[in-house]
mmCIF file of C-alpha atoms in Angstrom:
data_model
loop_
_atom_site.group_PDB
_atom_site.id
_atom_site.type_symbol
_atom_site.label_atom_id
_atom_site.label_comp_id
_atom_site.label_asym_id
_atom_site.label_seq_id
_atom_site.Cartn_x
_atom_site.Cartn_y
_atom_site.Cartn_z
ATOM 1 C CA UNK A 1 17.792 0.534 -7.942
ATOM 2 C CA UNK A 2 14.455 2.261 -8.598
ATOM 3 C CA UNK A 3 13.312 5.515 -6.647
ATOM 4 C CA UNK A 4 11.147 4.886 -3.865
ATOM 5 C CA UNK A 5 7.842 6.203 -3.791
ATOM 6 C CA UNK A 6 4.196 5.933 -2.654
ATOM 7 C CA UNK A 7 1.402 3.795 -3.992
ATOM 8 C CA UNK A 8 -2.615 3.642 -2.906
ATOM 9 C CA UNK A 9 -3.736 0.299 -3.602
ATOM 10 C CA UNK A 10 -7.314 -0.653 -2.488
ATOM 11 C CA UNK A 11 -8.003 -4.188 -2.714
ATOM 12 C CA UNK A 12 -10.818 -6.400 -2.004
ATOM 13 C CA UNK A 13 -9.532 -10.322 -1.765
ATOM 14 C CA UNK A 14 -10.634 -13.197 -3.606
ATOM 15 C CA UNK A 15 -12.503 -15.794 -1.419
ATOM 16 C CA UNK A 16 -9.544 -18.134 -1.613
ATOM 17 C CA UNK A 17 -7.543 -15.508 -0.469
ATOM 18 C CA UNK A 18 -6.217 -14.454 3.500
ATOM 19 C CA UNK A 19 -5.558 -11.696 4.826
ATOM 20 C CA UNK A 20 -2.311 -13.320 6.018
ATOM 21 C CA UNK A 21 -1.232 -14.177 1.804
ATOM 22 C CA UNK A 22 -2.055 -10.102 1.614
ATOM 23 C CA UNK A 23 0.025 -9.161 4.191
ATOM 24 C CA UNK A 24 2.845 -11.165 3.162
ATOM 25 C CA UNK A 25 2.679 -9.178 -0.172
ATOM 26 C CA UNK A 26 2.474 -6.246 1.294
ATOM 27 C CA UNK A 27 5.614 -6.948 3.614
ATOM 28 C CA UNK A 28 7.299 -6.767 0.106
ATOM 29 C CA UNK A 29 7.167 -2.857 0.631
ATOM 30 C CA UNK A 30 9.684 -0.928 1.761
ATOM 31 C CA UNK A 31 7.186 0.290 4.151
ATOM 32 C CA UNK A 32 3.232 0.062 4.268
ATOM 33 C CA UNK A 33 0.471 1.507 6.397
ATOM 34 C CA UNK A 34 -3.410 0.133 6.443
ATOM 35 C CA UNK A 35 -5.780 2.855 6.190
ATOM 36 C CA UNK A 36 -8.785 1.003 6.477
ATOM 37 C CA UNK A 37 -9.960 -2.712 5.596
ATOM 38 C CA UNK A 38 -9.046 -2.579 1.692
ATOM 39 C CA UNK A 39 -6.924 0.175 1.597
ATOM 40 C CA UNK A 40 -3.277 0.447 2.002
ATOM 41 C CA UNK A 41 -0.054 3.077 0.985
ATOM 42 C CA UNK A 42 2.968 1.323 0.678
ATOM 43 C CA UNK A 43 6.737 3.099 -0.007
ATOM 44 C CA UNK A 44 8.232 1.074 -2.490
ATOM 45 C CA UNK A 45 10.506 0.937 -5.331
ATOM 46 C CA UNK A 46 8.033 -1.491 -7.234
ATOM 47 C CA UNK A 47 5.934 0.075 -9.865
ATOM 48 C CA UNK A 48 2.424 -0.270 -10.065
ATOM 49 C CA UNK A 49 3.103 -3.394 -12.908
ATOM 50 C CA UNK A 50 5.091 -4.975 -10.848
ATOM 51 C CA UNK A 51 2.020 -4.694 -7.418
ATOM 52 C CA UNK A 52 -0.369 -5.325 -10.041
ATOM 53 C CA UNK A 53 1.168 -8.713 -10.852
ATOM 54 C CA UNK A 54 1.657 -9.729 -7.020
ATOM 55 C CA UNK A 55 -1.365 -8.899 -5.648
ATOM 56 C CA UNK A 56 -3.933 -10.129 -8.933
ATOM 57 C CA UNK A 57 -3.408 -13.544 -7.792
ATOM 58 C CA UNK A 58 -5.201 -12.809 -4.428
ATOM 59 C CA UNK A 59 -7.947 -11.412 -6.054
ATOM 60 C CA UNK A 60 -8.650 -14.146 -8.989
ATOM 61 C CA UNK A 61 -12.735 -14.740 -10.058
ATOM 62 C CA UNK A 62 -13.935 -12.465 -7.633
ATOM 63 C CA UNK A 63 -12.091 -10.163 -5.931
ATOM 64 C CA UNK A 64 -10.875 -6.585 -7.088
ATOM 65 C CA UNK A 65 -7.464 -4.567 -7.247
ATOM 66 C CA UNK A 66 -6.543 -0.543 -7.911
ATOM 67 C CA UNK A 67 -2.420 0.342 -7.663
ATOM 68 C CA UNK A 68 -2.062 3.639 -8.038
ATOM 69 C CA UNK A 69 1.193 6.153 -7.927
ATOM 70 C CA UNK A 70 0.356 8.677 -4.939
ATOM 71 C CA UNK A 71 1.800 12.110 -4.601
ATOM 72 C CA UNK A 72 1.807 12.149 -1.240
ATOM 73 C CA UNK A 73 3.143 16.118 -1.621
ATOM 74 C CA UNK A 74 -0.266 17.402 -2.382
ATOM 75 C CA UNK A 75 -2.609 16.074 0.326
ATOM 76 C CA UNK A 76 -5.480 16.980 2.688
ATOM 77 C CA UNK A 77 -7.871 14.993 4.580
ATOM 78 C CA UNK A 78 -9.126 13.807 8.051
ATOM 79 C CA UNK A 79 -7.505 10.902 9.091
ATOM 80 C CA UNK A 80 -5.483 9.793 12.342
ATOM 81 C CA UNK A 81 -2.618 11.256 13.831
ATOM 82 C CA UNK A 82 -0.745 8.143 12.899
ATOM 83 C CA UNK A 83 -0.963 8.000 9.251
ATOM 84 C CA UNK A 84 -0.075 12.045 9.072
ATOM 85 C CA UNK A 85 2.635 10.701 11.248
ATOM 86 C CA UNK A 86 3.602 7.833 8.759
ATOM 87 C CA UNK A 87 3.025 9.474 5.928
ATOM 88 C CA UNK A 88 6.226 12.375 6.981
ATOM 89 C CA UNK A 89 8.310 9.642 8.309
ATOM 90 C CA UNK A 90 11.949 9.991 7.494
ATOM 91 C CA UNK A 91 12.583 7.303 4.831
ATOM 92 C CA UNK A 92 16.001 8.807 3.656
ATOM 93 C CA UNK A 93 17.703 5.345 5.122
ATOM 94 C CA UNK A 94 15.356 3.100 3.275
ATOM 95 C CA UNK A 95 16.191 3.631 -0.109
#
């Protein structure tokens, strides 16, 4: 089994696509957290290939998608308590 890790992926769906079909991808994560409308940071042990390939059908002819590894280690910002929160959550169980 792969290492877990994070991934930023900002995504802007297709007009076929729901926000239900993106979610269901996304439930493919270990774990995920939705920073704003089109971004998420999901734990996984997917690469970024492997995101790439289930999320580019949700954003065919005119949509957009960016998978990215994150190291999460080296990180500053202004955001809620509850990604901070998410973000040091004890995943030691998950992988």
């Amino acid at each position: 089994m792969s290492t877990a890790g994070f991934y930023i992926v900002h995504i802007n769906l297709s007009k076929n696509s729901s926000d239900e079909d993106l979610k269901k991808q996304m439930n493919k994560a270990l774990d995920w957290f939705r920073i704003s409308e089109n971004t998420w940071v999901l734990y996984t042990t997917s690469d970024a290939t492997k995101w790439y390939a289930r999320l580019s059908p949700l954003v065919k002819t005119d949509g957009r998608v960016f998978v990215c590894r994150l190291d999460n280690a080296d990180r500053k910002g202004w955001m809620d308590k509850a990604v901070w929160r998410w973000m040091r959550k004890d995943r030691s169980q998950q992988t």
